[in-house]
XYZ file of C-alpha atoms in Angstrom:
400
model
C -20.748 58.373 3.102
C -24.469 57.765 2.859
C -26.200 61.033 2.001
C -29.548 59.539 1.032
C -31.310 60.273 4.336
C -30.222 63.914 4.175
C -31.179 64.210 0.518
C -34.724 63.125 1.394
C -34.912 65.847 4.043
C -33.298 68.578 1.947
C -36.588 70.019 0.663
C -37.454 71.023 4.234
C -34.224 72.999 4.557
C -34.736 74.479 1.109
C -38.188 75.781 1.967
C -36.984 77.305 5.232
C -34.018 78.958 3.508
C -36.159 80.235 0.626
C -38.284 82.079 3.172
C -35.291 83.772 4.753
C -34.546 81.432 7.646
C -31.426 79.525 8.604
C -31.725 75.736 8.725
C -29.237 72.955 9.468
C -29.012 69.252 10.078
C -27.854 68.670 13.632
C -27.173 66.093 16.319
C -26.673 62.342 16.070
C -27.344 62.111 12.348
C -24.473 64.511 11.601
C -22.194 62.634 14.002
C -23.031 59.309 12.362
C -22.628 60.819 8.888
C -19.103 61.935 9.769
C -18.337 58.470 11.143
C -19.894 56.749 8.105
C -22.330 54.917 10.364
C -25.955 54.103 9.493
C -28.169 57.168 9.799
C -31.593 56.866 11.352
C -33.504 59.944 12.489
C -32.528 63.181 10.759
C -33.098 66.215 12.996
C -33.231 69.792 11.772
C -32.624 73.036 13.650
C -33.695 76.474 12.453
C -34.142 80.061 13.606
C -37.774 79.958 12.455
C -40.187 79.893 15.387
C -42.676 77.025 15.820
C -45.491 79.204 14.449
C -43.370 80.118 11.436
C -42.519 76.456 10.819
C -46.195 75.500 10.929
C -47.054 78.278 8.488
C -44.551 76.980 5.917
C -45.587 73.306 5.809
C -48.956 71.734 5.124
C -48.672 68.712 7.400
C -47.181 69.334 10.834
C -47.623 67.837 14.297
C -46.878 70.016 17.359
C -45.221 67.197 19.307
C -43.234 69.573 21.514
C -44.254 73.033 20.422
C -43.736 74.596 23.843
C -40.113 73.444 23.640
C -39.732 74.511 20.017
C -40.155 71.158 18.269
C -42.544 70.655 15.352
C -42.859 67.352 13.537
C -42.909 68.066 9.802
C -44.380 65.276 7.683
C -42.733 65.276 4.263
C -43.190 62.553 1.646
C -44.688 60.282 4.317
C -41.641 60.653 6.569
C -41.503 62.499 9.900
C -38.784 65.035 10.661
C -38.323 66.889 13.923
C -37.681 70.562 13.221
C -36.655 72.500 16.308
C -36.222 76.227 16.760
C -32.826 77.468 17.972
C -33.283 77.631 21.714
C -31.540 78.377 24.959
C -32.491 77.294 28.446
C -32.738 78.942 31.838
C -31.678 77.256 35.086
C -32.472 73.585 35.566
C -34.503 72.030 38.377
C -34.149 68.475 39.695
C -31.078 68.000 37.453
C -33.395 67.267 34.565
C -35.734 70.073 33.477
C -35.020 73.714 32.603
C -37.242 76.264 34.328
C -37.690 77.976 30.979
C -36.948 77.387 27.305
C -36.713 80.442 25.121
C -36.151 80.782 21.407
C -33.093 82.479 19.948
C -31.960 83.408 16.447
C -28.306 82.401 16.757
C -27.010 78.889 16.003
C -24.159 79.190 18.507
C -26.580 79.716 21.372
C -28.447 76.607 20.292
C -25.496 74.208 20.050
C -23.753 75.457 23.184
C -26.543 73.929 25.293
C -26.014 70.424 23.859
C -24.429 67.537 25.748
C -21.267 66.397 23.942
C -19.091 68.023 21.319
C -19.708 65.210 18.837
C -23.446 65.978 19.042
C -23.069 69.747 18.698
C -22.052 69.819 15.033
C -24.445 71.435 12.552
C -24.379 70.782 8.809
C -25.856 72.989 6.126
C -27.704 72.047 2.979
C -24.398 71.754 1.059
C -22.870 69.417 3.653
C -20.620 72.151 5.024
C -20.201 71.707 8.754
C -20.376 74.344 11.473
C -18.389 73.024 14.413
C -18.107 75.566 17.228
C -16.744 73.120 19.821
C -14.280 70.968 17.847
C -16.633 68.002 17.804
C -15.198 66.683 14.570
C -11.718 66.651 16.092
C -13.063 64.704 19.063
C -14.714 62.233 16.705
C -11.402 61.761 14.868
C -9.627 61.230 18.198
C -12.501 59.041 19.465
C -13.146 61.146 22.568
C -16.392 61.831 24.401
C -16.204 65.343 25.798
C -18.923 67.650 27.081
C -19.719 70.976 25.491
C -18.210 73.462 27.928
C -17.862 72.704 31.630
C -18.622 69.031 32.304
C -19.917 69.517 35.835
C -22.339 72.183 34.630
C -23.624 69.985 31.791
C -24.286 67.053 34.136
C -25.695 69.276 36.849
C -28.202 70.586 34.290
C -29.299 67.140 33.159
C -28.128 63.980 34.920
C -29.335 61.828 32.031
C -26.302 63.078 30.115
C -24.139 60.928 32.374
C -25.889 57.788 31.177
C -25.890 59.023 27.595
C -22.128 59.489 27.726
C -21.613 55.966 29.060
C -24.034 54.604 26.485
C -22.122 56.344 23.684
C -18.920 54.780 24.977
C -20.526 51.356 24.814
C -21.860 51.943 21.317
C -18.871 53.732 19.780
C -15.875 52.525 21.800
C -14.682 56.102 22.391
C -12.593 57.147 25.385
C -14.304 59.443 27.855
C -12.331 62.632 28.400
C -10.696 62.636 31.858
C -12.447 65.808 33.046
C -15.770 64.544 31.710
C -15.309 61.185 33.458
C -14.430 62.847 36.766
C -17.526 65.043 36.514
C -19.635 61.938 35.876
C -18.379 60.454 39.138
C -19.013 63.690 41.037
C -22.574 64.054 39.751
C -23.583 60.375 39.735
C -25.879 60.730 42.755
C -28.112 63.007 40.657
C -29.344 59.914 38.796
C -31.824 59.566 41.645
C -33.722 62.527 40.177
C -34.355 60.716 36.885
C -37.371 58.593 36.042
C -36.653 54.892 35.882
C -38.090 54.816 32.360
C -35.436 57.238 31.089
C -32.721 55.308 32.914
C -33.834 51.977 31.480
C -33.924 53.395 27.948
C -30.230 54.248 28.248
C -29.255 50.995 29.989
C -31.051 49.010 27.285
C -28.853 50.641 24.646
C -25.744 50.446 26.821
C -25.798 46.668 27.384
C -26.409 46.144 23.652
C -23.424 48.296 22.711
C -20.673 46.823 20.583
C -18.072 47.885 23.149
C -19.970 46.893 26.280
C -17.174 44.536 27.367
C -14.809 47.456 27.950
C -17.534 49.813 29.209
C -19.296 47.600 31.752
C -16.362 47.272 34.204
C -16.101 51.075 34.422
C -19.625 51.407 35.796
C -18.814 49.943 39.211
C -15.967 52.385 40.065
C -18.338 55.203 39.114
C -20.820 53.821 41.689
C -23.490 53.958 39.004
C -25.539 51.063 40.341
C -26.055 52.384 43.849
C -28.321 55.168 42.544
C -30.669 53.056 40.397
C -33.662 51.133 41.793
C -33.302 47.331 41.777
C -29.603 47.486 40.902
C -28.720 49.166 44.191
C -30.065 46.069 45.970
C -27.927 43.524 44.111
C -24.222 42.967 43.607
C -23.900 43.902 39.934
C -20.134 43.494 40.230
C -20.797 39.771 40.698
C -21.321 39.356 36.963
C -19.234 39.971 33.872
C -20.565 41.205 30.556
C -18.188 40.292 27.768
C -20.534 40.729 24.808
C -23.618 42.744 23.802
C -26.961 41.451 25.111
C -30.534 42.642 25.227
C -31.771 44.050 28.515
C -33.910 40.973 29.280
C -30.932 38.624 28.963
C -28.799 40.936 31.094
C -31.405 41.021 33.853
C -31.936 37.264 33.639
C -28.227 36.541 34.116
C -27.913 39.100 36.895
C -31.008 37.786 38.656
C -29.885 34.171 38.320
C -26.448 34.918 39.750
C -27.762 37.063 42.615
C -31.054 35.223 43.209
C -32.959 38.494 43.216
C -36.044 38.980 41.055
C -37.790 42.039 42.536
C -38.198 43.752 39.152
C -41.128 46.003 40.078
C -39.010 49.163 40.643
C -37.786 48.924 37.030
C -41.347 49.340 35.699
C -40.803 46.724 33.025
C -43.684 45.577 30.861
C -45.408 42.316 31.738
C -43.992 40.846 28.530
C -40.455 41.749 29.558
C -40.885 40.191 32.995
C -42.176 36.973 31.402
C -39.186 36.856 29.066
C -36.755 37.342 31.947
C -38.415 34.693 34.097
C -38.471 32.260 31.175
C -34.760 32.842 30.532
C -33.959 32.284 34.213
C -35.867 28.979 34.158
C -34.186 27.966 30.900
C -30.706 28.743 32.264
C -31.452 26.637 35.331
C -32.847 23.716 33.327
C -30.108 23.779 30.689
C -27.522 22.938 33.320
C -29.279 19.627 34.079
C -29.304 18.286 30.506
C -27.377 15.011 30.320
C -29.366 12.959 27.820
C -31.067 13.285 24.458
C -34.427 12.832 26.185
C -33.716 15.805 28.449
C -32.555 17.873 25.459
C -35.771 17.110 23.581
C -37.871 18.027 26.598
C -35.916 21.267 27.061
C -36.421 22.350 23.451
C -40.114 21.454 23.601
C -40.764 23.198 26.922
C -38.985 26.440 26.097
C -39.317 26.595 22.314
C -36.655 27.065 19.682
C -36.213 30.832 20.140
C -35.412 30.581 23.854
C -33.218 27.524 23.271
C -31.188 29.378 20.629
C -30.966 32.450 22.880
C -29.494 30.360 25.702
C -26.980 28.896 23.259
C -26.028 32.368 22.008
C -25.490 33.459 25.612
C -23.004 30.628 26.218
C -19.847 32.826 26.311
C -21.424 35.200 28.848
C -22.978 32.402 30.901
C -19.722 30.485 31.110
C -17.824 33.656 31.952
C -20.204 33.886 34.908
C -19.643 30.282 36.033
C -22.886 29.025 34.506
C -22.075 25.868 32.549
C -24.170 24.650 29.643
C -24.072 21.136 28.152
C -21.196 20.363 25.811
C -21.286 22.309 22.537
C -21.173 18.936 20.812
C -24.794 18.274 21.771
C -25.989 21.793 22.631
C -25.444 23.994 19.592
C -27.650 25.913 17.199
C -27.704 23.142 14.584
C -28.583 20.384 17.057
C -31.240 22.508 18.743
C -32.833 23.335 15.396
C -32.738 19.669 14.380
C -34.374 18.574 17.642
C -37.074 21.222 17.240
C -37.891 20.217 13.678
C -37.986 16.536 14.638
C -40.437 16.963 17.522
C -43.772 15.178 16.930
C -45.508 18.205 18.502
C -44.173 21.676 19.215
C -46.796 22.915 21.676
C -49.697 21.641 23.757
C -52.056 22.967 21.075
C -50.615 20.302 18.758
C -51.528 17.494 21.152
C -54.380 15.317 19.840
C -56.246 15.485 23.149
C -57.246 18.223 25.555
C -59.052 18.511 28.876
C -62.477 17.909 27.337
C -61.317 14.652 25.741
C -59.953 13.476 29.071
C -63.114 14.324 31.014
C -65.251 12.496 28.444
C -62.972 9.470 28.237
C -62.710 8.977 32.011
C -66.111 10.357 33.020
C -64.526 12.746 35.497
C -65.011 16.398 36.354
C -62.332 18.953 35.690
C -59.583 19.557 38.197
C -55.815 19.664 38.716
C -55.544 16.108 37.457
C -56.086 17.293 33.881
C -52.934 19.435 33.816
C -50.883 16.570 35.233
C -52.208 14.031 32.725
C -51.693 16.361 29.765
C -48.121 16.958 30.857
C -47.421 13.246 30.999
C -49.092 12.749 27.622
C -46.963 15.495 26.071
C -43.824 13.838 27.379
C -44.903 10.448 26.049
C -45.615 11.852 22.573
C -42.324 13.765 22.484
C -40.396 10.616 23.431
C -42.429 8.632 20.871
C -43.826 6.280 23.471
C -47.187 6.861 21.795
C -48.349 8.338 18.508
C -50.032 11.719 18.561
C -53.479 10.302 17.892
C -56.473 10.779 20.147
C -57.420 7.149 20.747
C -53.801 6.071 21.087
C -53.115 8.720 23.735
C -56.329 7.895 25.650
C -55.346 4.224 25.733
C -51.801 5.116 26.800
C -53.192 7.184 29.658
C -55.425 4.277 30.760
C -52.451 1.960 31.037
C -49.670 4.305 32.174
C -51.164 7.095 34.274
C -52.722 6.832 37.711
C -55.459 9.453 37.824
C -56.307 10.813 41.238
């Protein structure tokens, strides 16, 4: 097991303990440590209050002080240190009406979502497991801490987290937990789309998404999420992990629905999705080497390789690509490296050259001529030299 991440954070626990407080590692890092998985963020829980934490460490950031969380900067690394806390009643199935600090570890872990995430570990790697989380990890079961309906009623995001963990870990969801998910699924409507998309992004990238994805439809998950409730998600299959942009591109292509605005994606994400949709459409028309060269040039090597990597999923969704004999990573890379130019910026002429050469004002004709010139250079009908391209345009292109 990799203890290095915990060893780096140990001095924080040591200082808290030296001053009479309890302190433990907790949450996903402990779960992943037990499973011998890579450890990322190490979280710490303590009975010291936020003010007491700030008094003990020189460099702190009050990122969530009102909720008990102080970011302690130690040896140029950030660690979230959170006071033991309990919560009052929840509103909107997402937010507690009050968070109050407690001095007892049990009260802190009993409010957590799943047993595998409610295990604390002390400075000597001894584990405090009040809810048999380690047993559930050994048996590969996702089970809520306490009553499942209550946990999901408190915070509907836990439903998506549980499904995401299944996709990432391949665990079985406990029967009672699964039934409670179905009963509380409508509460997803109370969640922000940003929080939902964060979980879905991780879910579709999960190693076990092929066995998780089909279970989402019987749970009626999609009918409570903007955009997805307007498309037939069951129309596609997901047999391998993908990024969220590829997932949305395949779904949108199959359902012919691109109204992404409700998902509040970034402009960059929308461009990626639209590019992938166009590339999927074009890839199906490739019959010749000329068309393959034009495809690789128009979309670039990264998109071309992405489409090739998506082949198993695309074909499982009745989207056929050219034969693997001509459309594979090696051939695509070879075509890319052999292109005379790899973007319009590489072309030896631009709009100014054309206007000067033909004594014409700017207009839509420039874009059309440049496109034809690009194609001619790519197909080696003309060398990528300014005078050669100008002469080729004079003899091959009708300018209007």
